PDB file of C-alpha atoms in Angstrom:
ATOM      1  CA  UNK A   1      73.166 -23.441 -49.263  1.00 78.00           C
ATOM      2  CA  UNK A   2      74.354 -20.453 -47.152  1.00 91.00           C
ATOM      3  CA  UNK A   3      74.120 -21.832 -43.380  1.00 97.00           C
ATOM      4  CA  UNK A   4      74.036 -18.757 -42.102  1.00 96.00           C
ATOM      5  CA  UNK A   5      77.075 -18.981 -39.898  1.00 98.00           C
ATOM      6  CA  UNK A   6      79.072 -15.603 -41.115  1.00 98.00           C
ATOM      7  CA  UNK A   7      80.386 -13.873 -37.852  1.00 98.00           C
ATOM      8  CA  UNK A   8      79.290 -16.953 -35.457  1.00 98.00           C
ATOM      9  CA  UNK A   9      82.337 -17.549 -32.982  1.00 98.00           C
ATOM     10  CA  UNK A  10      82.890 -21.559 -32.667  1.00 98.00           C
ATOM     11  CA  UNK A  11      85.083 -23.205 -30.600  1.00 98.00           C
ATOM     12  CA  UNK A  12      86.374 -26.960 -32.029  1.00 98.00           C
ATOM     13  CA  UNK A  13      88.124 -29.418 -29.857  1.00 98.00           C
ATOM     14  CA  UNK A  14      90.343 -31.777 -31.445  1.00 98.00           C
ATOM     15  CA  UNK A  15      90.898 -29.526 -33.841  1.00 98.00           C
ATOM     16  CA  UNK A  16      94.263 -29.540 -35.458  1.00 97.00           C
ATOM     17  CA  UNK A  17      93.809 -32.776 -37.626  1.00 96.00           C
ATOM     18  CA  UNK A  18      91.234 -35.536 -39.100  1.00 97.00           C
ATOM     19  CA  UNK A  19      87.524 -34.529 -38.439  1.00 98.00           C
ATOM     20  CA  UNK A  20      87.968 -31.800 -36.186  1.00 98.00           C
ATOM     21  CA  UNK A  21      90.331 -29.875 -38.437  1.00 98.00           C
ATOM     22  CA  UNK A  22      87.819 -30.520 -41.509  1.00 98.00           C
ATOM     23  CA  UNK A  23      85.119 -29.320 -39.435  1.00 98.00           C
ATOM     24  CA  UNK A  24      87.142 -26.027 -38.581  1.00 98.00           C
ATOM     25  CA  UNK A  25      87.612 -25.578 -42.255  1.00 98.00           C
ATOM     26  CA  UNK A  26      83.953 -26.013 -43.073  1.00 98.00           C
ATOM     27  CA  UNK A  27      82.962 -23.551 -40.708  1.00 98.00           C
ATOM     28  CA  UNK A  28      85.577 -20.800 -41.640  1.00 98.00           C
ATOM     29  CA  UNK A  29      84.550 -21.349 -45.285  1.00 97.00           C
ATOM     30  CA  UNK A  30      80.761 -20.909 -43.998  1.00 98.00           C
ATOM     31  CA  UNK A  31      82.439 -17.225 -42.465  1.00 98.00           C
ATOM     32  CA  UNK A  32      82.223 -18.293 -38.815  1.00 98.00           C
ATOM     33  CA  UNK A  33      85.216 -17.214 -36.236  1.00 98.00           C
ATOM     34  CA  UNK A  34      86.896 -20.731 -35.246  1.00 98.00           C
ATOM     35  CA  UNK A  35      88.791 -21.078 -32.250  1.00 98.00           C
ATOM     36  CA  UNK A  36      90.585 -24.567 -32.451  1.00 98.00           C
ATOM     37  CA  UNK A  37      92.101 -26.306 -29.429  1.00 98.00           C
ATOM     38  CA  UNK A  38      94.206 -29.473 -29.208  1.00 98.00           C
ATOM     39  CA  UNK A  39      96.927 -31.364 -26.779  1.00 96.00           C
ATOM     40  CA  UNK A  40     100.035 -31.731 -29.693  1.00 96.00           C
ATOM     41  CA  UNK A  41     101.238 -28.364 -29.952  1.00 97.00           C
ATOM     42  CA  UNK A  42     103.132 -29.378 -33.159  1.00 97.00           C
ATOM     43  CA  UNK A  43      99.722 -30.671 -34.710  1.00 96.00           C
ATOM     44  CA  UNK A  44      98.094 -27.709 -33.614  1.00 97.00           C
ATOM     45  CA  UNK A  45     100.912 -24.913 -34.956  1.00 97.00           C
ATOM     46  CA  UNK A  46     100.609 -26.326 -38.224  1.00 97.00           C
ATOM     47  CA  UNK A  47      96.769 -26.163 -38.350  1.00 97.00           C
ATOM     48  CA  UNK A  48      96.542 -22.751 -37.071  1.00 97.00           C
ATOM     49  CA  UNK A  49      99.233 -21.555 -39.314  1.00 97.00           C
ATOM     50  CA  UNK A  50      97.461 -23.137 -42.464  1.00 96.00           C
ATOM     51  CA  UNK A  51      93.877 -21.962 -41.249  1.00 97.00           C
ATOM     52  CA  UNK A  52      94.666 -18.862 -40.474  1.00 97.00           C
ATOM     53  CA  UNK A  53      92.778 -19.386 -37.008  1.00 97.00           C
ATOM     54  CA  UNK A  54      92.874 -18.467 -32.792  1.00 97.00           C
ATOM     55  CA  UNK A  55      94.836 -21.771 -31.322  1.00 98.00           C
ATOM     56  CA  UNK A  56      94.696 -22.960 -27.693  1.00 98.00           C
ATOM     57  CA  UNK A  57      97.066 -25.595 -26.703  1.00 98.00           C
ATOM     58  CA  UNK A  58      94.790 -28.120 -23.896  1.00 98.00           C
ATOM     59  CA  UNK A  59      94.296 -31.477 -22.780  1.00 98.00           C
ATOM     60  CA  UNK A  60      90.797 -32.047 -22.599  1.00 98.00           C
ATOM     61  CA  UNK A  61      91.296 -34.375 -19.337  1.00 98.00           C
ATOM     62  CA  UNK A  62      92.773 -31.325 -17.314  1.00 98.00           C
ATOM     63  CA  UNK A  63      90.011 -29.306 -16.013  1.00 98.00           C
ATOM     64  CA  UNK A  64      92.448 -25.919 -15.527  1.00 98.00           C
ATOM     65  CA  UNK A  65      93.137 -26.495 -18.919  1.00 98.00           C
ATOM     66  CA  UNK A  66      89.534 -26.281 -19.973  1.00 98.00           C
ATOM     67  CA  UNK A  67      89.124 -23.291 -17.492  1.00 98.00           C
ATOM     68  CA  UNK A  68      91.755 -21.744 -19.573  1.00 98.00           C
ATOM     69  CA  UNK A  69      89.974 -22.321 -22.754  1.00 98.00           C
ATOM     70  CA  UNK A  70      86.886 -20.928 -21.259  1.00 98.00           C
ATOM     71  CA  UNK A  71      88.371 -17.687 -20.169  1.00 98.00           C
ATOM     72  CA  UNK A  72      90.134 -17.236 -23.150  1.00 98.00           C
ATOM     73  CA  UNK A  73      86.963 -17.145 -25.049  1.00 98.00           C
ATOM     74  CA  UNK A  74      84.899 -15.139 -22.641  1.00 97.00           C
ATOM     75  CA  UNK A  75      87.880 -12.842 -22.716  1.00 98.00           C
ATOM     76  CA  UNK A  76      88.213 -12.593 -26.432  1.00 98.00           C
ATOM     77  CA  UNK A  77      85.118 -13.396 -27.635  1.00 97.00           C
ATOM     78  CA  UNK A  78      82.524 -12.395 -25.429  1.00 97.00           C
ATOM     79  CA  UNK A  79      81.276 -16.329 -25.422  1.00 97.00           C
ATOM     80  CA  UNK A  80      81.021 -18.741 -28.098  1.00 98.00           C
ATOM     81  CA  UNK A  81      78.150 -19.352 -30.158  1.00 98.00           C
ATOM     82  CA  UNK A  82      78.965 -23.238 -31.361  1.00 98.00           C
ATOM     83  CA  UNK A  83      80.462 -25.751 -29.516  1.00 99.00           C
ATOM     84  CA  UNK A  84      81.847 -28.812 -31.400  1.00 99.00           C
ATOM     85  CA  UNK A  85      83.011 -31.069 -28.669  1.00 98.00           C
ATOM     86  CA  UNK A  86      85.429 -33.419 -31.494  1.00 98.00           C
ATOM     87  CA  UNK A  87      88.172 -34.347 -29.044  1.00 97.00           C
ATOM     88  CA  UNK A  88      88.186 -38.074 -28.310  1.00 96.00           C
ATOM     89  CA  UNK A  89      90.091 -41.671 -28.781  1.00 94.00           C
ATOM     90  CA  UNK A  90      89.194 -45.152 -28.183  1.00 94.00           C
ATOM     91  CA  UNK A  91      90.661 -48.249 -26.577  1.00 95.00           C
ATOM     92  CA  UNK A  92      89.972 -51.540 -28.587  1.00 96.00           C
ATOM     93  CA  UNK A  93      91.447 -54.794 -26.331  1.00 95.00           C
ATOM     94  CA  UNK A  94      89.580 -57.514 -24.848  1.00 97.00           C
ATOM     95  CA  UNK A  95      87.650 -56.573 -21.707  1.00 98.00           C
ATOM     96  CA  UNK A  96      89.721 -58.959 -19.540  1.00 98.00           C
ATOM     97  CA  UNK A  97      92.860 -56.666 -20.874  1.00 97.00           C
ATOM     98  CA  UNK A  98      91.631 -53.576 -19.956  1.00 98.00           C
ATOM     99  CA  UNK A  99      93.120 -51.577 -17.513  1.00 98.00           C
ATOM    100  CA  UNK A 100      92.051 -49.406 -14.587  1.00 98.00           C
ATOM    101  CA  UNK A 101      94.167 -46.554 -16.375  1.00 97.00           C
ATOM    102  CA  UNK A 102      92.626 -47.046 -19.760  1.00 97.00           C
ATOM    103  CA  UNK A 103      89.172 -47.195 -18.606  1.00 97.00           C
ATOM    104  CA  UNK A 104      89.410 -44.305 -16.605  1.00 97.00           C
ATOM    105  CA  UNK A 105      91.096 -42.297 -19.211  1.00 97.00           C
ATOM    106  CA  UNK A 106      88.555 -43.358 -21.817  1.00 97.00           C
ATOM    107  CA  UNK A 107      85.926 -41.684 -19.765  1.00 98.00           C
ATOM    108  CA  UNK A 108      87.995 -38.633 -19.212  1.00 98.00           C
ATOM    109  CA  UNK A 109      88.638 -38.050 -22.726  1.00 97.00           C
ATOM    110  CA  UNK A 110      85.327 -38.890 -24.276  1.00 97.00           C
ATOM    111  CA  UNK A 111      82.331 -38.440 -21.938  1.00 98.00           C
ATOM    112  CA  UNK A 112      83.889 -35.968 -19.057  1.00 98.00           C
ATOM    113  CA  UNK A 113      85.450 -33.913 -21.324  1.00 98.00           C
ATOM    114  CA  UNK A 114      82.503 -33.056 -23.084  1.00 98.00           C
ATOM    115  CA  UNK A 115      80.375 -32.592 -20.308  1.00 98.00           C
ATOM    116  CA  UNK A 116      82.979 -30.410 -18.275  1.00 98.00           C
ATOM    117  CA  UNK A 117      83.731 -28.109 -21.349  1.00 98.00           C
ATOM    118  CA  UNK A 118      79.883 -27.565 -22.380  1.00 98.00           C
ATOM    119  CA  UNK A 119      79.071 -26.497 -18.871  1.00 98.00           C
ATOM    120  CA  UNK A 120      81.796 -24.191 -18.991  1.00 98.00           C
ATOM    121  CA  UNK A 121      80.598 -22.360 -22.046  1.00 98.00           C
ATOM    122  CA  UNK A 122      77.217 -22.535 -21.900  1.00 98.00           C
ATOM    123  CA  UNK A 123      77.002 -19.383 -19.826  1.00 97.00           C
ATOM    124  CA  UNK A 124      78.300 -17.478 -22.342  1.00 96.00           C
ATOM    125  CA  UNK A 125      76.141 -18.967 -25.413  1.00 98.00           C
ATOM    126  CA  UNK A 126      72.924 -18.241 -22.835  1.00 98.00           C
ATOM    127  CA  UNK A 127      74.326 -14.634 -22.698  1.00 96.00           C
ATOM    128  CA  UNK A 128      74.390 -14.234 -26.337  1.00 96.00           C
ATOM    129  CA  UNK A 129      70.614 -15.627 -26.718  1.00 98.00           C
ATOM    130  CA  UNK A 130      71.155 -19.208 -27.842  1.00 98.00           C
ATOM    131  CA  UNK A 131      73.306 -21.659 -29.933  1.00 98.00           C
ATOM    132  CA  UNK A 132      74.352 -24.978 -30.659  1.00 98.00           C
ATOM    133  CA  UNK A 133      76.350 -27.689 -29.104  1.00 99.00           C
ATOM    134  CA  UNK A 134      77.531 -30.469 -31.384  1.00 99.00           C
ATOM    135  CA  UNK A 135      78.751 -33.712 -29.513  1.00 98.00           C
ATOM    136  CA  UNK A 136      80.943 -36.034 -31.544  1.00 98.00           C
ATOM    137  CA  UNK A 137      80.660 -39.577 -30.565  1.00 98.00           C
ATOM    138  CA  UNK A 138      81.726 -42.970 -32.590  1.00 96.00           C
ATOM    139  CA  UNK A 139      80.065 -46.117 -34.220  1.00 94.00           C
ATOM    140  CA  UNK A 140      81.443 -48.341 -30.778  1.00 96.00           C
ATOM    141  CA  UNK A 141      78.079 -46.299 -29.028  1.00 97.00           C
ATOM    142  CA  UNK A 142      75.714 -48.111 -30.821  1.00 94.00           C
ATOM    143  CA  UNK A 143      77.920 -50.953 -32.564  1.00 93.00           C
ATOM    144  CA  UNK A 144      80.512 -53.297 -31.359  1.00 92.00           C
ATOM    145  CA  UNK A 145      84.124 -53.546 -32.201  1.00 94.00           C
ATOM    146  CA  UNK A 146      84.758 -57.449 -31.432  1.00 94.00           C
ATOM    147  CA  UNK A 147      87.191 -58.451 -32.304  1.00 95.00           C
ATOM    148  CA  UNK A 148      89.247 -57.449 -30.360  1.00 96.00           C
ATOM    149  CA  UNK A 149      86.646 -55.730 -28.134  1.00 97.00           C
ATOM    150  CA  UNK A 150      85.265 -52.184 -27.085  1.00 97.00           C
ATOM    151  CA  UNK A 151      83.968 -52.350 -23.757  1.00 97.00           C
ATOM    152  CA  UNK A 152      86.109 -49.700 -22.623  1.00 97.00           C
ATOM    153  CA  UNK A 153      85.666 -47.291 -25.366  1.00 97.00           C
ATOM    154  CA  UNK A 154      81.902 -48.241 -26.247  1.00 97.00           C
ATOM    155  CA  UNK A 155      80.325 -47.143 -22.953  1.00 98.00           C
ATOM    156  CA  UNK A 156      81.880 -43.810 -22.817  1.00 98.00           C
ATOM    157  CA  UNK A 157      80.774 -42.917 -26.414  1.00 98.00           C
ATOM    158  CA  UNK A 158      77.302 -44.165 -25.584  1.00 98.00           C
ATOM    159  CA  UNK A 159      77.402 -41.571 -22.477  1.00 98.00           C
ATOM    160  CA  UNK A 160      78.092 -38.820 -25.279  1.00 98.00           C
ATOM    161  CA  UNK A 161      74.344 -39.973 -26.935  1.00 98.00           C
ATOM    162  CA  UNK A 162      72.381 -39.850 -23.635  1.00 98.00           C
ATOM    163  CA  UNK A 163      73.955 -36.675 -22.397  1.00 98.00           C
ATOM    164  CA  UNK A 164      73.095 -35.227 -25.716  1.00 98.00           C
ATOM    165  CA  UNK A 165      69.474 -36.033 -25.560  1.00 98.00           C
ATOM    166  CA  UNK A 166      69.425 -35.087 -21.816  1.00 98.00           C
ATOM    167  CA  UNK A 167      71.339 -31.943 -22.363  1.00 98.00           C
ATOM    168  CA  UNK A 168      68.571 -30.625 -25.239  1.00 98.00           C
ATOM    169  CA  UNK A 169      65.946 -30.701 -23.269  1.00 98.00           C
ATOM    170  CA  UNK A 170      67.214 -28.415 -20.476  1.00 98.00           C
ATOM    171  CA  UNK A 171      68.483 -26.004 -22.737  1.00 98.00           C
ATOM    172  CA  UNK A 172      65.725 -25.677 -24.925  1.00 98.00           C
ATOM    173  CA  UNK A 173      64.470 -22.711 -22.920  1.00 98.00           C
ATOM    174  CA  UNK A 174      67.646 -21.269 -23.645  1.00 98.00           C
ATOM    175  CA  UNK A 175      67.272 -21.502 -27.183  1.00 98.00           C
ATOM    176  CA  UNK A 176      70.450 -23.707 -27.375  1.00 98.00           C
ATOM    177  CA  UNK A 177      70.313 -26.816 -29.701  1.00 98.00           C
ATOM    178  CA  UNK A 178      72.187 -30.410 -28.771  1.00 98.00           C
ATOM    179  CA  UNK A 179      73.258 -32.555 -31.473  1.00 98.00           C
ATOM    180  CA  UNK A 180      75.132 -35.583 -31.601  1.00 98.00           C
ATOM    181  CA  UNK A 181      77.031 -37.244 -34.513  1.00 98.00           C
ATOM    182  CA  UNK A 182      78.334 -40.511 -34.867  1.00 97.00           C
ATOM    183  CA  UNK A 183      80.594 -41.158 -37.666  1.00 96.00           C
ATOM    184  CA  UNK A 184      80.985 -44.115 -38.572  1.00 93.00           C
ATOM    185  CA  UNK A 185      84.866 -45.465 -39.853  1.00 93.00           C
ATOM    186  CA  UNK A 186      86.655 -42.446 -40.986  1.00 95.00           C
ATOM    187  CA  UNK A 187      89.458 -42.564 -43.105  1.00 92.00           C
ATOM    188  CA  UNK A 188      92.151 -40.252 -40.885  1.00 91.00           C
ATOM    189  CA  UNK A 189      95.681 -41.563 -41.621  1.00 89.00           C
ATOM    190  CA  UNK A 190      96.753 -41.218 -38.089  1.00 90.00           C
ATOM    191  CA  UNK A 191      94.133 -43.086 -36.451  1.00 91.00           C
ATOM    192  CA  UNK A 192      94.351 -46.043 -39.186  1.00 94.00           C
ATOM    193  CA  UNK A 193      98.061 -46.054 -38.367  1.00 95.00           C
ATOM    194  CA  UNK A 194      97.213 -46.630 -34.953  1.00 93.00           C
ATOM    195  CA  UNK A 195      94.542 -49.360 -35.158  1.00 94.00           C
ATOM    196  CA  UNK A 196      97.241 -51.081 -37.752  1.00 95.00           C
ATOM    197  CA  UNK A 197     100.143 -50.832 -35.061  1.00 96.00           C
ATOM    198  CA  UNK A 198      98.218 -52.117 -31.978  1.00 93.00           C
ATOM    199  CA  UNK A 199      96.450 -55.054 -34.484  1.00 94.00           C
ATOM    200  CA  UNK A 200      99.695 -55.895 -36.029  1.00 94.00           C
ATOM    201  CA  UNK A 201     102.446 -54.855 -33.780  1.00 94.00           C
ATOM    202  CA  UNK A 202     104.566 -52.880 -36.131  1.00 96.00           C
ATOM    203  CA  UNK A 203     104.218 -49.949 -38.241  1.00 96.00           C
ATOM    204  CA  UNK A 204     103.729 -50.353 -41.451  1.00 96.00           C
ATOM    205  CA  UNK A 205     104.673 -48.864 -44.914  1.00 97.00           C
ATOM    206  CA  UNK A 206     102.928 -46.552 -47.032  1.00 95.00           C
ATOM    207  CA  UNK A 207     102.664 -48.944 -49.711  1.00 97.00           C
ATOM    208  CA  UNK A 208     101.644 -51.977 -47.126  1.00 97.00           C
ATOM    209  CA  UNK A 209      98.886 -49.625 -45.327  1.00 96.00           C
ATOM    210  CA  UNK A 210      97.675 -48.534 -48.860  1.00 95.00           C
ATOM    211  CA  UNK A 211      97.564 -52.070 -50.088  1.00 97.00           C
ATOM    212  CA  UNK A 212      95.527 -53.359 -46.810  1.00 96.00           C
ATOM    213  CA  UNK A 213      93.215 -50.343 -46.837  1.00 94.00           C
ATOM    214  CA  UNK A 214      92.029 -51.085 -49.979  1.00 93.00           C
ATOM    215  CA  UNK A 215      91.588 -54.547 -49.632  1.00 94.00           C
ATOM    216  CA  UNK A 216      89.934 -54.589 -46.328  1.00 93.00           C
ATOM    217  CA  UNK A 217      87.857 -52.017 -47.858  1.00 91.00           C
ATOM    218  CA  UNK A 218      86.752 -54.325 -50.604  1.00 91.00           C
ATOM    219  CA  UNK A 219      86.500 -57.434 -48.501  1.00 91.00           C
ATOM    220  CA  UNK A 220      84.238 -55.693 -45.659  1.00 89.00           C
ATOM    221  CA  UNK A 221      82.271 -52.889 -47.244  1.00 88.00           C
ATOM    222  CA  UNK A 222      79.029 -53.512 -49.044  1.00 87.00           C
ATOM    223  CA  UNK A 223      79.275 -52.906 -53.028  1.00 85.00           C
ATOM    224  CA  UNK A 224      79.908 -49.411 -53.507  1.00 84.00           C
ATOM    225  CA  UNK A 225      80.497 -48.395 -50.409  1.00 85.00           C
ATOM    226  CA  UNK A 226      83.865 -47.046 -48.885  1.00 86.00           C
ATOM    227  CA  UNK A 227      85.439 -45.711 -45.405  1.00 89.00           C
ATOM    228  CA  UNK A 228      84.576 -42.000 -44.939  1.00 94.00           C
ATOM    229  CA  UNK A 229      86.496 -39.052 -45.051  1.00 96.00           C
ATOM    230  CA  UNK A 230      86.551 -36.202 -42.472  1.00 97.00           C
ATOM    231  CA  UNK A 231      85.199 -33.604 -44.817  1.00 98.00           C
ATOM    232  CA  UNK A 232      82.019 -35.928 -44.969  1.00 97.00           C
ATOM    233  CA  UNK A 233      81.425 -35.547 -41.211  1.00 98.00           C
ATOM    234  CA  UNK A 234      82.511 -31.771 -41.337  1.00 98.00           C
ATOM    235  CA  UNK A 235      79.813 -31.256 -43.202  1.00 98.00           C
ATOM    236  CA  UNK A 236      77.449 -32.616 -41.575  1.00 98.00           C
ATOM    237  CA  UNK A 237      78.658 -30.891 -38.416  1.00 98.00           C
ATOM    238  CA  UNK A 238      78.239 -27.449 -39.573  1.00 98.00           C
ATOM    239  CA  UNK A 239      74.711 -28.309 -40.762  1.00 98.00           C
ATOM    240  CA  UNK A 240      73.693 -29.331 -37.535  1.00 98.00           C
ATOM    241  CA  UNK A 241      75.377 -26.432 -36.006  1.00 98.00           C
ATOM    242  CA  UNK A 242      73.605 -24.123 -38.214  1.00 98.00           C
ATOM    243  CA  UNK A 243      69.985 -22.516 -38.243  1.00 95.00           C
ATOM    244  CA  UNK A 244      69.346 -24.459 -41.345  1.00 97.00           C
ATOM    245  CA  UNK A 245      68.951 -27.198 -38.661  1.00 98.00           C
ATOM    246  CA  UNK A 246      66.797 -25.295 -36.203  1.00 97.00           C
ATOM    247  CA  UNK A 247      64.212 -28.244 -35.929  1.00 97.00           C
ATOM    248  CA  UNK A 248      66.816 -30.904 -35.064  1.00 98.00           C
ATOM    249  CA  UNK A 249      67.967 -31.271 -31.432  1.00 98.00           C
ATOM    250  CA  UNK A 250      68.167 -34.050 -29.061  1.00 98.00           C
ATOM    251  CA  UNK A 251      69.084 -36.744 -31.957  1.00 97.00           C
ATOM    252  CA  UNK A 252      71.946 -38.708 -32.648  1.00 98.00           C
ATOM    253  CA  UNK A 253      72.266 -38.981 -36.159  1.00 97.00           C
ATOM    254  CA  UNK A 254      74.392 -41.698 -37.451  1.00 96.00           C
ATOM    255  CA  UNK A 255      76.660 -41.355 -40.406  1.00 95.00           C
ATOM    256  CA  UNK A 256      78.028 -44.422 -41.042  1.00 91.00           C
ATOM    257  CA  UNK A 257      77.993 -44.961 -45.146  1.00 87.00           C
ATOM    258  CA  UNK A 258      75.832 -47.744 -45.089  1.00 72.00           C
ATOM    259  CA  UNK A 259      74.102 -49.861 -42.931  1.00 68.00           C
ATOM    260  CA  UNK A 260      76.421 -52.874 -43.394  1.00 72.00           C
ATOM    261  CA  UNK A 261      80.015 -50.758 -42.644  1.00 72.00           C
ATOM    262  CA  UNK A 262      82.352 -53.014 -41.148  1.00 83.00           C
ATOM    263  CA  UNK A 263      84.710 -51.921 -38.474  1.00 90.00           C
ATOM    264  CA  UNK A 264      88.228 -51.692 -39.686  1.00 93.00           C
ATOM    265  CA  UNK A 265      89.683 -52.049 -36.103  1.00 95.00           C
ATOM    266  CA  UNK A 266      87.391 -55.721 -36.154  1.00 94.00           C
ATOM    267  CA  UNK A 267      88.726 -56.321 -39.664  1.00 93.00           C
ATOM    268  CA  UNK A 268      92.210 -56.129 -38.826  1.00 95.00           C
ATOM    269  CA  UNK A 269      91.833 -58.355 -35.738  1.00 94.00           C
ATOM    270  CA  UNK A 270      89.710 -61.094 -37.223  1.00 89.00           C
ATOM    271  CA  UNK A 271      91.762 -64.356 -37.749  1.00 77.00           C
ATOM    272  CA  UNK A 272      92.000 -65.727 -40.961  1.00 66.00           C
ATOM    273  CA  UNK A 273      89.740 -68.986 -41.222  1.00 55.00           C
TER     274      UNK A 273
END
């Protein structure tokens, strides 16, 4: 299916790894001009070299960095047709253990970053006659991850859902669609390694990690289900961003593999019975 994305300018945050990298690859395959943005320079350089795209090092929690990205896109491309707000993270721990810094950072990197960057890039999108904003949320927007607890991350992810609905209504007269994608558990090595290290208190060997992941996948997911892949989420993002999805706006789409899919974080933190 031709998504009609040839020549479109797309910005993808968190574009150096995982879902963001897969999304950039998918959009490039459809003929889009892609700008990736990410915080860690070494991962960004690797992704830019692999994809052959424009890459900007930013921290989405810093307003000056968002201004710099916006100015670059305006200067080099005259605006953007597609914005994929993918950068984000999660903090999973009991409510009473969440620090004020973690709470503030969680809102900043998830909801505030999406709001602020969209606010900066939408004027250029309006100038070009329309476009699409795809906000990537997470399963804790609609499902808890207890144990250990998702009171810090869940509300930030849920804010992204409501933001997308409100923004879609406001931007509709400008021919800008807004869609929120809510991925389930997606198998990205760095994210799984982080969760395992936090739950178990140490880094696992590759063999240990593979054995653990396969066991929990078999035990916790419905028969025939498995953890998602970045490419599966990227395909949904690319479709939602395209004119093939012209009747889709203001909706939040859960891409979770199965209604009974289990949180990997919760599986790691369950106490043996």
